[in-house]
Short mmCIF file of C-alpha atoms in Angstrom, two decimals:
data_model
loop_
_atom_site.label_atom_id
_atom_site.label_comp_id
_atom_site.label_asym_id
_atom_site.label_seq_id
_atom_site.Cartn_x
_atom_site.Cartn_y
_atom_site.Cartn_z
CA MET W 1 -14.25 7.37 32.30
CA ARG W 2 -13.02 11.02 33.19
CA ILE W 3 -16.24 12.28 31.56
CA ILE W 4 -18.48 10.17 33.78
CA GLY W 5 -16.74 11.29 36.98
CA PHE W 6 -16.77 15.01 35.98
CA ILE W 7 -20.46 14.92 35.50
CA ILE W 8 -21.26 13.20 38.78
CA ILE W 9 -19.31 15.92 40.44
CA VAL W 10 -21.26 18.67 38.84
CA LEU W 11 -24.47 17.15 39.57
CA MET W 12 -23.43 16.74 43.22
CA ALA W 13 -22.54 20.19 43.20
CA ILE W 14 -25.67 21.39 41.80
CA SER W 15 -27.62 19.19 44.36
CA ALA W 16 -25.55 20.73 47.27
CA THR W 17 -26.19 24.10 46.15
CA ASP W 18 -29.91 24.20 46.22
CA ARG W 19 -32.14 21.22 47.52
CA SER W 20 -35.07 22.43 45.77
CA TYR W 21 -33.43 21.12 42.44
CA ALA W 22 -34.33 17.62 43.75
CA ASN W 23 -38.07 18.46 43.05
CA ASP W 24 -37.31 19.42 39.53
CA ILE W 25 -35.26 16.54 38.31
CA ASP W 26 -36.97 14.58 35.69
CA VAL W 27 -35.31 11.70 33.73
CA GLN W 28 -36.68 10.61 30.23
CA PHE W 29 -35.25 7.64 28.36
CA SER W 30 -35.30 7.06 24.65
CA GLY W 31 -33.78 4.72 22.08
CA PHE W 32 -32.94 4.08 18.54
CA ALA W 33 -31.86 1.26 16.31
CA SER W 34 -31.07 0.10 12.90
CA PHE W 35 -30.89 -3.75 11.92
CA ALA W 36 -29.30 -4.14 8.65
CA LEU W 37 -28.19 -6.93 6.20
CA SER W 38 -25.91 -6.08 3.64
CA TYR W 39 -23.71 -7.67 1.00
CA THR W 40 -20.46 -6.41 -1.18
CA ASP W 41 -19.56 -8.42 -4.20
CA ASP W 42 -15.74 -7.96 -3.99
CA SER W 43 -13.87 -10.31 -1.70
CA ASP W 44 -10.45 -8.68 -1.92
CA ILE W 45 -11.64 -5.36 -0.39
CA GLY W 46 -13.39 -4.91 3.01
CA PHE W 47 -16.05 -2.27 3.60
CA ALA W 48 -17.20 -0.59 6.74
CA SER W 49 -19.58 2.35 7.19
CA ASN W 50 -16.79 4.25 9.18
CA TYR W 51 -13.26 4.17 10.06
CA SER W 52 -13.89 2.97 13.73
CA ASN W 53 -16.02 -0.43 12.51
CA VAL W 54 -14.81 -3.74 11.49
CA ASN W 55 -14.14 -4.12 7.60
CA LYS W 56 -16.23 -6.84 6.12
CA SER W 57 -16.56 -8.25 2.75
CA GLY W 58 -19.65 -10.56 1.54
CA PHE W 59 -22.79 -10.76 3.73
CA SER W 60 -22.93 -9.20 6.98
CA ALA W 61 -25.54 -8.55 9.59
CA THR W 62 -23.48 -6.20 11.84
CA ARG W 63 -21.90 -3.86 9.20
CA ASP W 64 -24.70 -1.24 9.65
CA SER W 65 -26.67 -2.42 12.61
CA ILE W 66 -26.70 0.03 15.64
CA LEU W 67 -28.51 0.00 18.93
CA GLY W 68 -28.56 3.18 20.89
CA GLY W 69 -29.94 4.59 24.08
CA GLN W 70 -30.24 7.97 25.59
CA ALA W 71 -31.24 9.58 28.93
CA ASN W 72 -32.29 13.26 28.88
CA ILE W 73 -32.05 14.68 32.53
CA SER W 74 -33.79 17.81 33.41
CA LEU W 75 -32.21 19.14 36.63
CA SER W 76 -33.86 22.57 36.77
CA ASN W 77 -35.02 25.42 34.51
CA ASN W 78 -31.55 26.20 33.69
CA TRP W 79 -29.57 22.71 33.86
CA ASP W 80 -29.96 19.73 32.16
CA SER W 81 -27.88 16.64 31.14
CA VAL W 82 -27.42 13.96 28.14
CA VAL W 83 -26.07 10.70 28.25
CA GLN W 84 -26.08 8.60 24.91
CA ILE W 85 -24.79 5.03 24.40
CA VAL W 86 -24.34 3.48 20.86
CA ILE W 87 -23.48 -0.13 20.36
CA GLN W 88 -22.18 -0.84 16.83
CA ASP W 89 -19.56 -3.18 15.30
CA HIS W 90 -16.54 -1.27 16.51
CA ALA W 91 -13.00 -2.83 15.90
CA PHE W 92 -11.90 -1.64 19.40
CA LYS W 93 -14.62 -2.65 21.90
CA SER W 94 -14.76 -0.76 25.23
CA PHE W 95 -17.44 1.12 27.23
CA ASP W 96 -15.60 4.39 26.47
CA ASN W 97 -15.67 3.79 22.80
CA PHE W 98 -19.36 3.11 22.88
CA LEU W 99 -20.19 6.31 24.91
CA GLU W 100 -21.17 8.98 22.40
CA LEU W 101 -22.51 11.60 24.51
CA ALA W 102 -22.16 12.58 28.29
CA PHE W 103 -22.59 16.35 28.96
CA VAL W 104 -24.03 18.75 31.60
CA ARG W 105 -25.62 21.92 30.00
CA TYR W 106 -26.40 25.27 31.54
CA ARG W 107 -28.79 27.93 30.00
CA PRO W 108 -28.02 31.06 31.54
CA SER W 109 -30.45 32.91 29.25
CA ARG W 110 -32.69 32.20 26.19
CA ASN W 111 -29.95 32.62 23.87
CA TRP W 112 -26.89 30.94 25.31
CA ALA W 113 -26.03 27.58 26.27
CA ILE W 114 -22.80 26.10 27.86
CA ARG W 115 -22.23 22.50 27.68
CA ALA W 116 -19.28 20.38 29.23
CA GLY W 117 -18.41 16.81 28.84
CA ARG W 118 -18.47 14.52 25.83
CA LEU W 119 -20.09 16.51 23.08
CA ASN W 120 -20.79 16.14 19.37
CA SER W 121 -18.41 17.86 17.12
CA ASP W 122 -21.01 19.91 15.22
CA LEU W 123 -18.96 19.59 11.94
CA TYR W 124 -21.59 18.16 9.86
CA LEU W 125 -25.41 18.36 8.99
CA LEU W 126 -25.87 15.28 10.72
CA SER W 127 -23.71 15.96 13.75
CA GLU W 128 -26.71 15.69 16.13
CA TYR W 129 -28.08 12.27 14.91
CA PRO W 130 -25.44 10.45 12.76
CA TYR W 131 -26.59 7.06 14.32
CA VAL W 132 -30.38 7.62 14.18
CA GLY W 133 -30.97 6.03 10.87
CA TYR W 134 -34.80 6.65 11.15
CA ALA W 135 -34.02 10.40 10.71
CA TYR W 136 -32.31 10.38 7.54
CA LEU W 137 -32.91 8.77 4.15
CA TRP W 138 -29.94 6.33 3.52
CA VAL W 139 -28.94 3.10 5.12
CA ARG W 140 -25.74 4.81 6.18
CA PRO W 141 -24.59 8.33 5.98
CA PRO W 142 -22.62 8.89 2.66
CA HIS W 143 -19.68 6.67 2.74
CA SER W 144 -17.13 9.17 0.88
CA TYR W 145 -18.00 11.82 3.35
CA TYR W 146 -19.02 10.35 6.90
CA SER W 147 -16.57 7.44 6.91
CA PHE W 148 -13.62 9.51 8.37
CA ALA W 149 -16.08 11.99 10.19
CA ASN W 150 -16.72 9.11 12.84
CA ILE W 151 -13.52 9.29 14.46
CA ALA W 152 -13.97 12.94 15.17
CA GLY W 153 -17.68 12.83 15.64
CA ASN W 154 -17.48 13.48 19.27
CA PHE W 155 -14.76 15.15 21.87
CA ASP W 156 -14.13 15.70 25.44
CA GLY W 157 -14.38 19.38 26.19
CA ILE W 158 -16.61 22.41 26.47
CA ASP W 159 -18.85 24.45 23.82
CA VAL W 160 -20.65 27.73 24.04
CA GLU W 161 -23.73 28.19 21.70
CA TYR W 162 -25.46 31.56 20.88
CA SER W 163 -28.76 31.25 19.04
CA LYS W 164 -31.24 33.88 18.07
CA ALA W 165 -34.34 34.24 15.57
CA ILE W 166 -33.48 36.61 12.73
CA ASN W 167 -36.46 38.01 10.57
CA ASP W 168 -38.05 34.67 9.56
CA GLY W 169 -34.98 32.43 10.14
CA PHE W 170 -32.96 31.10 13.15
CA LEU W 171 -29.25 31.43 13.59
CA ARG W 172 -26.96 29.17 15.77
CA LEU W 173 -23.30 29.90 16.55
CA LYS W 174 -21.08 27.45 18.26
CA LEU W 175 -17.44 27.59 19.51
CA ALA W 176 -15.99 24.46 21.11
CA TYR W 177 -12.77 23.28 22.43
CA GLY W 178 -11.51 20.08 23.60
CA GLY W 179 -9.67 16.89 22.74
CA SER W 180 -10.60 13.30 21.33
CA THR W 181 -8.89 9.81 21.16
CA ALA W 182 -9.76 7.77 18.12
CA LYS W 183 -9.71 4.11 18.80
CA ILE W 184 -9.59 2.22 15.76
CA HIS W 185 -7.91 -0.99 14.46
CA ALA W 186 -4.81 -1.05 11.84
CA TYR W 187 -2.04 -3.58 10.99
CA ASN W 188 -3.80 -6.29 13.01
CA ASP W 189 -3.36 -4.21 16.03
CA ASP W 190 -5.21 -1.60 18.10
CA PHE W 191 -4.55 2.00 17.02
CA PHE W 192 -5.14 4.95 19.35
CA ILE W 193 -4.62 8.44 18.40
CA ASP W 194 -5.00 11.74 20.24
CA PHE W 195 -6.62 14.82 18.69
CA ASP W 196 -5.30 17.60 20.81
CA ASN W 197 -6.47 21.24 21.31
CA LEU W 198 -9.41 20.62 18.98
CA THR W 199 -11.16 23.92 18.28
CA THR W 200 -14.19 24.33 16.16
CA LEU W 201 -16.41 27.11 15.10
CA SER W 202 -19.80 26.49 13.29
CA ALA W 203 -22.63 28.51 12.07
CA THR W 204 -26.07 27.15 11.12
CA TYR W 205 -29.10 29.07 9.81
CA SER W 206 -32.66 27.81 8.92
CA LEU W 207 -34.85 29.57 6.88
CA ASP W 208 -38.18 28.06 5.76
CA ALA W 209 -37.30 24.86 3.84
CA TRP W 210 -33.60 25.67 3.79
CA THR W 211 -30.82 24.88 6.25
CA MET W 212 -27.20 25.77 5.87
CA ARG W 213 -24.13 24.92 7.97
CA PHE W 214 -20.53 26.19 7.75
CA SER W 215 -17.85 24.98 10.17
CA LEU W 216 -14.02 25.37 10.60
CA SER W 217 -11.97 23.12 12.62
CA ARG W 218 -8.50 22.58 13.71
CA SER W 219 -6.69 20.03 15.92
CA ALA W 220 -2.98 18.90 16.58
CA PHE W 221 -2.25 15.30 16.22
CA GLY W 222 -0.97 14.06 19.73
CA ASP W 223 0.35 10.76 21.13
CA TYR W 224 -0.52 7.52 19.44
CA LYS W 225 -0.35 3.97 20.34
CA LEU W 226 0.63 1.44 17.24
CA THR W 227 3.66 -0.93 17.65
CA ALA W 228 4.12 -1.41 13.74
CA LEU W 229 4.08 2.37 13.14
CA ASP W 230 6.83 2.83 16.02
CA GLU W 231 9.01 0.22 14.50
CA PHE W 232 8.61 1.48 10.91
CA ILE W 233 9.51 5.11 11.98
CA SER W 234 12.50 3.83 13.99
CA SER W 235 13.84 1.99 11.06
CA LEU W 236 13.72 5.15 8.87
CA ASP W 237 15.39 7.19 11.40
CA SER W 238 18.11 4.78 11.63
CA VAL W 239 19.16 5.10 7.91
CA PRO W 240 22.31 7.07 7.36
CA GLN W 241 21.32 10.16 5.39
CA ILE W 242 24.17 9.89 2.99
CA ILE W 243 22.65 6.73 1.80
CA TRP W 244 18.89 7.61 1.65
CA PRO W 245 18.37 11.49 2.33
CA GLN W 246 14.71 11.14 2.07
CA ALA W 247 14.27 8.73 4.91
CA GLN W 248 14.02 11.48 7.39
CA THR W 249 11.37 13.40 5.39
CA ILE W 250 9.28 10.26 5.17
CA SER W 251 9.72 9.32 8.96
CA ASN W 252 8.31 13.14 9.79
CA LYS W 253 5.38 12.60 7.53
CA PHE W 254 4.54 9.26 9.49
CA ASN W 255 5.29 10.69 12.87
CA THR W 256 2.38 12.63 14.52
CA GLU W 257 4.91 15.22 16.40
CA GLY W 258 4.16 18.74 15.31
CA ASN W 259 1.65 17.85 12.74
CA SER W 260 -1.86 19.10 12.55
CA ILE W 261 -5.11 18.96 10.44
CA LYS W 262 -7.66 21.67 9.51
CA TYR W 263 -11.08 21.15 8.12
CA ALA W 264 -13.60 23.41 6.62
CA ALA W 265 -17.26 22.22 5.55
CA PHE W 266 -20.24 23.66 4.10
CA GLY W 267 -23.65 21.94 3.99
CA LEU W 268 -27.08 22.72 2.62
CA THR W 269 -30.42 21.08 2.99
CA TYR W 270 -33.80 21.81 1.07
CA ASP W 271 -36.81 20.00 2.39
CA TYR W 272 -40.12 21.21 0.96
CA ASP W 273 -43.39 19.46 -0.41
CA ASN W 274 -42.29 16.30 -1.91
CA TRP W 275 -38.69 17.05 -2.30
CA LEU W 276 -35.68 16.65 -0.21
CA ILE W 277 -32.27 17.68 -1.32
CA GLN W 278 -29.18 17.53 0.63
CA SER W 279 -25.30 18.30 -0.09
CA GLU W 280 -22.06 18.69 1.84
CA MET W 281 -18.42 19.48 0.93
CA GLY W 282 -15.54 19.11 3.05
CA ILE W 283 -11.87 20.08 2.72
CA SER W 284 -9.06 19.11 4.87
CA GLU W 285 -5.30 19.94 5.08
CA SER W 286 -3.14 17.65 7.06
CA ASP W 287 0.50 17.16 7.61
CA TRP W 288 0.07 13.80 8.80
CA ILE W 289 0.25 11.25 5.89
CA ILE W 290 -2.07 8.47 7.57
CA ALA W 291 -4.86 11.15 7.55
CA PRO W 292 -4.09 12.76 4.16
CA SER W 293 -5.52 16.05 2.86
CA VAL W 294 -8.86 15.17 1.14
CA LEU W 295 -11.73 16.91 -0.71
CA ASN W 296 -15.13 15.07 -0.37
CA SER W 297 -18.69 15.94 -1.31
CA TYR W 298 -21.90 14.54 -2.03
CA ILE W 299 -25.38 15.42 -3.33
CA SER W 300 -28.58 13.52 -2.51
CA ALA W 301 -32.11 14.01 -3.87
CA GLY W 302 -35.36 12.44 -2.49
CA TYR W 303 -38.97 12.46 -3.79
CA ARG W 304 -41.88 11.56 -1.62
CA VAL W 305 -44.53 9.42 -2.92
CA ASN W 306 -47.23 8.48 -0.27
CA ASN W 307 -45.53 6.91 2.53
CA ALA W 308 -42.25 6.01 0.50
CA ILE W 309 -39.23 8.29 -0.47
CA PHE W 310 -37.07 7.22 -3.60
CA TYR W 311 -33.52 8.72 -3.50
CA THR W 312 -30.46 8.86 -5.44
CA SER W 313 -26.91 10.01 -4.27
CA PHE W 314 -23.70 10.90 -5.76
CA SER W 315 -20.42 11.06 -3.63
CA ALA W 316 -16.92 11.57 -4.14
CA ALA W 317 -13.54 11.79 -2.35
CA LYS W 318 -9.93 12.50 -3.65
CA ASN W 319 -6.74 13.34 -2.07
CA ARG W 320 -5.66 16.93 -2.84
CA HIS W 321 -2.10 16.23 -3.12
CA ASN W 322 -0.12 13.87 -5.19
CA VAL W 323 1.38 10.65 -4.01
CA ILE W 324 4.69 11.22 -2.56
CA LYS W 325 7.36 9.28 -4.79
CA VAL W 326 9.94 7.47 -2.81
CA ILE W 327 13.42 8.06 -4.27
CA ASP W 328 15.72 4.93 -4.17
CA PRO W 329 18.63 5.07 -1.73
CA VAL W 330 22.06 5.24 -3.30
CA PHE W 331 24.70 2.94 -2.26
CA SER W 332 28.49 3.49 -2.66
CA PRO W 333 30.22 0.78 -4.70
CA GLY W 334 31.06 -2.39 -2.57
CA THR W 335 28.28 -1.82 0.08
CA PRO W 336 27.86 -5.04 1.81
CA GLU W 337 24.39 -6.78 0.81
CA GLN W 338 23.57 -7.19 4.60
CA ILE W 339 23.27 -3.41 4.54
CA SER W 340 21.96 -2.33 1.19
CA LYS W 341 19.27 -5.06 1.21
CA PRO W 342 17.34 -4.23 4.26
CA ILE W 343 17.32 -0.48 3.15
CA GLN W 344 16.18 -1.36 -0.07
CA GLN W 345 13.15 -3.31 1.39
CA LEU W 346 12.48 -0.50 3.61
CA ALA W 347 12.17 1.92 0.71
CA LEU W 348 9.74 -0.62 -1.03
CA ALA W 349 7.66 -0.75 2.26
CA ALA W 350 7.62 2.96 2.72
CA GLN W 351 6.29 3.58 -0.84
CA ALA W 352 3.59 1.18 -0.22
CA SER W 353 2.55 2.48 3.18
CA ILE W 354 2.45 5.88 1.59
CA LYS W 355 -0.08 4.87 -0.78
CA ILE W 356 -2.32 2.84 1.37
CA PRO W 357 -4.09 5.75 3.11
CA TYR W 358 -4.67 7.65 -0.06
CA VAL W 359 -8.29 8.31 -1.16
CA HIS W 360 -9.82 8.65 -4.67
CA GLN W 361 -13.24 7.21 -5.23
CA HIS W 362 -16.82 8.12 -6.29
CA SER W 363 -20.10 6.31 -5.85
CA ILE W 364 -23.72 6.31 -6.83
CA ASN W 365 -26.62 4.75 -4.98
CA VAL W 366 -30.26 4.55 -5.38
CA GLY W 367 -32.77 3.45 -2.67
CA VAL W 368 -36.28 3.82 -1.11
CA LYS W 369 -37.33 4.48 2.26
CA TRP W 370 -40.76 3.32 3.53
CA GLN W 371 -42.34 5.00 6.50
CA LEU W 372 -44.33 2.36 8.07
CA SER W 373 -45.28 4.19 11.13
CA GLU W 374 -44.10 7.12 13.03
CA ARG W 375 -41.58 4.96 14.90
CA LEU W 376 -40.34 2.45 11.94
CA ALA W 377 -39.01 2.67 8.50
CA LEU W 378 -37.75 0.13 6.10
CA LYS W 379 -34.90 0.85 3.53
CA ALA W 380 -33.47 -0.72 0.57
CA GLN W 381 -30.18 0.61 -0.98
CA LEU W 382 -27.78 -0.35 -3.95
CA ASP W 383 -24.39 1.37 -3.99
CA ARG W 384 -21.93 1.19 -6.69
CA PHE W 385 -18.37 2.28 -5.83
CA ASP W 386 -15.60 3.02 -8.26
CA ILE W 387 -12.29 2.96 -6.32
CA LYS W 388 -9.37 4.16 -8.24
CA PRO W 389 -5.63 2.69 -8.08
CA VAL W 390 -3.90 4.10 -5.06
CA GLY W 391 -7.36 5.43 -3.82
CA ALA W 392 -8.76 2.65 -1.42
CA GLY W 393 -7.85 4.69 1.76
CA LEU W 394 -11.47 4.32 3.11
CA TRP W 395 -11.43 0.46 2.58
CA SER W 396 -9.42 -2.61 3.92
CA LEU W 397 -7.28 -4.30 1.33
CA SER W 398 -7.06 -8.04 1.94
CA ASN W 399 -3.66 -7.94 0.18
CA PRO W 400 -2.02 -4.45 0.75
CA ALA W 401 0.11 -5.32 -2.37
CA ASP W 402 -3.01 -4.61 -4.37
CA VAL W 403 -2.95 -1.02 -3.75
CA ASP W 404 -2.20 -0.22 -7.34
CA LYS W 405 -5.44 -1.90 -8.39
CA GLY W 406 -8.65 -0.38 -9.01
CA HIS W 407 -12.02 -1.85 -7.75
CA LYS W 408 -15.64 -1.73 -8.50
CA VAL W 409 -17.83 -2.71 -5.63
CA HIS W 410 -21.42 -3.12 -5.25
CA VAL W 411 -23.21 -3.15 -1.89
CA LEU W 412 -26.81 -4.21 -1.38
CA SER W 413 -28.33 -3.14 1.95
CA LEU W 414 -31.68 -3.86 3.48
CA ASN W 415 -32.55 -1.96 6.75
CA ALA W 416 -35.08 -1.39 9.30
CA SER W 417 -34.75 1.81 11.44
CA MET W 418 -36.72 2.80 14.42
CA VAL W 419 -36.88 4.94 17.51
CA PHE W 420 -38.56 3.97 20.65
#
């Protein structure tokens, strides 16, 4: 809500500075929606299009359905503002969690733009329209790549953009700084985590049929809110070092204090004649075990036939480091069971908790997108996910004890995407 207040103050300041702006104000409304029905064939594991949404198995009409609205407000030749609200199946439901964009933009010259407010992160090829299903091929952005991207898809802060035509191409450079709070659901409770001092540098270059994007990002993990995690860390900290020296190391891995995440991504799109090919690769390095270091990528190819585009995609995600192995506590002879047993149980719980966030999966899909009109498209898609043992970090296990089991899941989806 601080963002809305900030924008109102800026608009009032602009109005007070020059009354002539009132005659230049123009407001345009637009919207987009995706209505989807999908089915997963494994009841032991829940699927969601991204981390922020509710995980479900079986049939669902809300898993990929989205309704969005946007207001573009032109204030003068140099000033404008954008507000975007997207309603989807978030696990934590609040206005602030549905507010995707809310910024004021100032263009001091043709090549420069400065924005402040709630902004898109510009880390990915789809950063400017991740929820506008009409604008891309698939029913949902590639799961292995974009499911985690959602929680850092926007931030509150400022960015500066420089753009320039170079020969026959167009270059855009952007530097951003701010912070974000992810509001998700875990362990049957609301889970909030702050991303502080988020700094991003991105470069995008378009030339004829090609678009390339490279981005770098770094953020410190800030405060969090999750009772179960507090209790778990407290239990680890209370174990005597002489009994279980590793307890403190594990505690530090689960605690956000002093930990950070770094991310680098590269994306490439080729769109010419009947072919549409797109690929992205990302690599993260994280000190926090709940958001582990991952290498993820996808490649997608589509071919146009009249008003239809037939497509297929392959995606993969895998942890970059091995699973931490918990060393059993060592007890002196004669240690009472009321002391040894809780610590042994804590060690078992620690090993299970370490495994749950790990990611190791790949998938393939086939689908078709029918362009019925300039504002409406229908899609049908079949995905097959191969989730390795200790690799279901992007999913929700109905029984956490099944973390060592692999899963092969099929997802069938029908979708209608539109803009209005």
